[in-house]
Amino acid sequence: DTAVSQTPKYLVTQMGNDKSIKCEQNLGHDTMYWYKQDSKKFLKIMFSYNNKELIINETVPNRFSPKSPDKAHLNLHINSLELGDSAVYFCASSQGLGDEQFFGPGTRLTVL
Amino acid sequence: QKEVEQDPGPLSVPEGAIVSLNCTYSNSAFQYFMWYRQYSRKGPELLMYTYSSGNKEDGRFTAQVDKSSKYISLFIRDSQPSDSATYLCAIGDNYGQNFVFGPGTRLSVLP
């Protein structure tokens, strides 16, 4: 049983397109996150979402928007994709803020 | 100064060796300390989690936190080839809203 799942696993798209990545957790956690891991393997937090409160890393462009239809899902929507958006995007969840985080398998996004 | 610093390696050791992985951090507000293991093309997997100074042991893994020096370590005893991966330290603030990851240390355990 996968605890944190993401789809798609791979995403190749053209510059300027809009795309979404889906994330689901079946752990009953209250908090979910999105991270970006760039080619140098730096893992940086983009968003955390806890009890309908969204905390945004101020360095994240507003082309990125998380959408949470319910507590078990936090999708990432990206508008007007740019070459620099190419990276692996990881979703994670935790019981609450500050608790252990469990990561999904990642979505490798390539923007051409 | 970067918030979290970690030697990127690569670090190569023979099977059975004791491995020491380290991170330093700059912000004393950080209260949560984690170590993750990441295999190639996989998501990070939590190994250890602690919020206090001192040692925490789990099998072959020991996490050590020294808040006064802003220094954390992960020790792996009797290292195995299956331990070959990138190890990331992650440090969070008291509110759990801000987590910062180190760049990771790539470890190779040679049979």
PDB file of N, CA, C and O in Angstrom, chain A residues 29-31 33 35 50 93-102, chain B residues 32 34 36 46 49 51 93-97 99:
ATOM      1  N   HIS A  29      -2.884  11.991   7.399  1.00  0.00           N
ATOM      2  CA  HIS A  29      -2.131  13.150   7.874  1.00  0.00           C
ATOM      3  C   HIS A  29      -2.874  14.452   7.619  1.00  0.00           C
ATOM      4  O   HIS A  29      -3.698  14.558   6.704  1.00  0.00           O
ATOM      5  N   ASP A  30      -2.540  15.450   8.450  1.00  0.00           N
ATOM      6  CA  ASP A  30      -3.182  16.755   8.330  1.00  0.00           C
ATOM      7  C   ASP A  30      -2.378  17.748   7.502  1.00  0.00           C
ATOM      8  O   ASP A  30      -2.898  18.799   7.128  1.00  0.00           O
ATOM      9  N   THR A  31      -1.115  17.439   7.274  1.00  0.00           N
ATOM     10  CA  THR A  31      -0.236  18.408   6.619  1.00  0.00           C
ATOM     11  C   THR A  31       0.406  17.795   5.390  1.00  0.00           C
ATOM     12  O   THR A  31       0.847  16.653   5.423  1.00  0.00           O
ATOM     13  N   TYR A  33       2.974  18.767   1.788  1.00  0.00           N
ATOM     14  CA  TYR A  33       4.032  19.661   1.320  1.00  0.00           C
ATOM     15  C   TYR A  33       4.343  19.379  -0.150  1.00  0.00           C
ATOM     16  O   TYR A  33       4.147  18.268  -0.632  1.00  0.00           O
ATOM     17  N   TYR A  35       7.872  19.872  -2.558  1.00  0.00           N
ATOM     18  CA  TYR A  35       9.290  20.197  -2.611  1.00  0.00           C
ATOM     19  C   TYR A  35       9.752  20.141  -4.062  1.00  0.00           C
ATOM     20  O   TYR A  35       9.239  19.368  -4.875  1.00  0.00           O
ATOM     21  N   ASN A  50      -1.672  23.066   5.852  1.00  0.00           N
ATOM     22  CA  ASN A  50      -2.101  22.462   7.106  1.00  0.00           C
ATOM     23  C   ASN A  50      -3.437  23.048   7.528  1.00  0.00           C
ATOM     24  O   ASN A  50      -3.539  24.259   7.729  1.00  0.00           O
ATOM     25  N   SER A  93       3.937  14.291   3.263  1.00  0.00           N
ATOM     26  CA  SER A  93       2.885  14.545   4.248  1.00  0.00           C
ATOM     27  C   SER A  93       3.412  14.255   5.642  1.00  0.00           C
ATOM     28  O   SER A  93       4.367  13.508   5.826  1.00  0.00           O
ATOM     29  N   SER A  94       2.782  14.868   6.628  1.00  0.00           N
ATOM     30  CA  SER A  94       3.108  14.603   8.028  1.00  0.00           C
ATOM     31  C   SER A  94       1.842  14.747   8.858  1.00  0.00           C
ATOM     32  O   SER A  94       0.868  15.367   8.415  1.00  0.00           O
ATOM     33  N   GLN A  95       1.867  14.176  10.052  1.00  0.00           N
ATOM     34  CA  GLN A  95       0.691  14.246  10.907  1.00  0.00           C
ATOM     35  C   GLN A  95       0.323  15.704  11.179  1.00  0.00           C
ATOM     36  O   GLN A  95      -0.834  16.099  11.108  1.00  0.00           O
ATOM     37  N   GLY A  96       1.326  16.480  11.519  1.00  0.00           N
ATOM     38  CA  GLY A  96       1.132  17.894  11.754  1.00  0.00           C
ATOM     39  C   GLY A  96       2.412  18.630  11.441  1.00  0.00           C
ATOM     40  O   GLY A  96       3.421  18.017  11.075  1.00  0.00           O
ATOM     41  N   LEU A  97       2.348  19.940  11.569  1.00  0.00           N
ATOM     42  CA  LEU A  97       3.557  20.719  11.318  1.00  0.00           C
ATOM     43  C   LEU A  97       4.639  20.299  12.319  1.00  0.00           C
ATOM     44  O   LEU A  97       4.382  20.177  13.501  1.00  0.00           O
ATOM     45  N   GLY A  98       5.843  20.075  11.826  1.00  0.00           N
ATOM     46  CA  GLY A  98       6.951  19.692  12.686  1.00  0.00           C
ATOM     47  C   GLY A  98       7.092  18.201  12.877  1.00  0.00           C
ATOM     48  O   GLY A  98       8.059  17.748  13.483  1.00  0.00           O
ATOM     49  N   ASP A  99       6.150  17.423  12.400  1.00  0.00           N
ATOM     50  CA  ASP A  99       6.235  15.969  12.537  1.00  0.00           C
ATOM     51  C   ASP A  99       7.015  15.358  11.372  1.00  0.00           C
ATOM     52  O   ASP A  99       7.269  16.004  10.372  1.00  0.00           O
ATOM     53  N   GLU A 100       7.349  14.079  11.536  1.00  0.00           N
ATOM     54  CA  GLU A 100       8.098  13.366  10.499  1.00  0.00           C
ATOM     55  C   GLU A 100       7.353  13.430   9.177  1.00  0.00           C
ATOM     56  O   GLU A 100       6.145  13.257   9.127  1.00  0.00           O
ATOM     57  N   GLN A 101       8.099  13.669   8.124  1.00  0.00           N
ATOM     58  CA  GLN A 101       7.507  13.774   6.802  1.00  0.00           C
ATOM     59  C   GLN A 101       7.774  12.511   6.002  1.00  0.00           C
ATOM     60  O   GLN A 101       8.865  11.952   6.031  1.00  0.00           O
ATOM     61  N   PHE A 102       6.775  12.082   5.286  1.00  0.00           N
ATOM     62  CA  PHE A 102       6.870  10.916   4.417  1.00  0.00           C
ATOM     63  C   PHE A 102       6.721  11.403   2.976  1.00  0.00           C
ATOM     64  O   PHE A 102       5.781  12.119   2.646  1.00  0.00           O
TER      65      PHE A 102
ATOM     66  N   TYR B  32      14.028  20.784  15.087  1.00  0.00           N
ATOM     67  CA  TYR B  32      13.750  19.422  14.651  1.00  0.00           C
ATOM     68  C   TYR B  32      14.856  18.979  13.703  1.00  0.00           C
ATOM     69  O   TYR B  32      15.251  19.721  12.820  1.00  0.00           O
ATOM     70  N   MET B  34      16.342  15.782  11.271  1.00  0.00           N
ATOM     71  CA  MET B  34      15.998  14.539  10.585  1.00  0.00           C
ATOM     72  C   MET B  34      17.120  14.112   9.651  1.00  0.00           C
ATOM     73  O   MET B  34      17.875  14.952   9.154  1.00  0.00           O
ATOM     74  N   TYR B  36      17.448  11.716   6.173  1.00  0.00           N
ATOM     75  CA  TYR B  36      16.760  10.981   5.132  1.00  0.00           C
ATOM     76  C   TYR B  36      17.786  10.251   4.268  1.00  0.00           C
ATOM     77  O   TYR B  36      18.905  10.722   4.067  1.00  0.00           O
ATOM     78  N   LEU B  46      12.628   8.624   5.382  1.00  0.00           N
ATOM     79  CA  LEU B  46      13.053   9.052   6.704  1.00  0.00           C
ATOM     80  C   LEU B  46      13.796   7.938   7.447  1.00  0.00           C
ATOM     81  O   LEU B  46      13.313   6.814   7.548  1.00  0.00           O
ATOM     82  N   TYR B  49      14.674  10.779  13.353  1.00  0.00           N
ATOM     83  CA  TYR B  49      13.994  12.038  13.663  1.00  0.00           C
ATOM     84  C   TYR B  49      14.191  12.325  15.141  1.00  0.00           C
ATOM     85  O   TYR B  49      13.932  11.482  15.979  1.00  0.00           O
ATOM     86  N   TYR B  51      14.411  15.744  18.260  1.00  0.00           N
ATOM     87  CA  TYR B  51      14.278  17.162  18.541  1.00  0.00           C
ATOM     88  C   TYR B  51      15.060  17.564  19.784  1.00  0.00           C
ATOM     89  O   TYR B  51      14.862  18.643  20.321  1.00  0.00           O
ATOM     90  N   ASP B  93      12.147  24.406  11.955  1.00  0.00           N
ATOM     91  CA  ASP B  93      11.998  25.355  13.066  1.00  0.00           C
ATOM     92  C   ASP B  93      10.925  24.890  14.038  1.00  0.00           C
ATOM     93  O   ASP B  93      10.278  23.877  13.826  1.00  0.00           O
ATOM     94  N   ASN B  94      10.749  25.623  15.088  1.00  0.00           N
ATOM     95  CA  ASN B  94       9.881  25.216  16.174  1.00  0.00           C
ATOM     96  C   ASN B  94       8.420  25.135  15.762  1.00  0.00           C
ATOM     97  O   ASN B  94       7.627  24.460  16.394  1.00  0.00           O
ATOM     98  N   TYR B  95       8.065  25.843  14.710  1.00  0.00           N
ATOM     99  CA  TYR B  95       6.677  25.852  14.279  1.00  0.00           C
ATOM    100  C   TYR B  95       6.411  24.775  13.231  1.00  0.00           C
ATOM    101  O   TYR B  95       5.270  24.577  12.835  1.00  0.00           O
ATOM    102  N   GLY B  96       7.471  24.101  12.792  1.00  0.00           N
ATOM    103  CA  GLY B  96       7.309  23.048  11.786  1.00  0.00           C
ATOM    104  C   GLY B  96       6.940  23.569  10.426  1.00  0.00           C
ATOM    105  O   GLY B  96       6.522  22.822   9.551  1.00  0.00           O
ATOM    106  N   GLN B  97       7.086  24.867  10.224  1.00  0.00           N
ATOM    107  CA  GLN B  97       6.676  25.435   8.947  1.00  0.00           C
ATOM    108  C   GLN B  97       7.846  25.569   7.979  1.00  0.00           C
ATOM    109  O   GLN B  97       7.652  25.689   6.783  1.00  0.00           O
ATOM    110  N   PHE B  99      11.262  23.914   6.779  1.00  0.00           N
ATOM    111  CA  PHE B  99      12.232  22.831   6.774  1.00  0.00           C
ATOM    112  C   PHE B  99      13.287  23.141   5.739  1.00  0.00           C
ATOM    113  O   PHE B  99      12.972  23.511   4.614  1.00  0.00           O
TER     114      PHE B  99
END
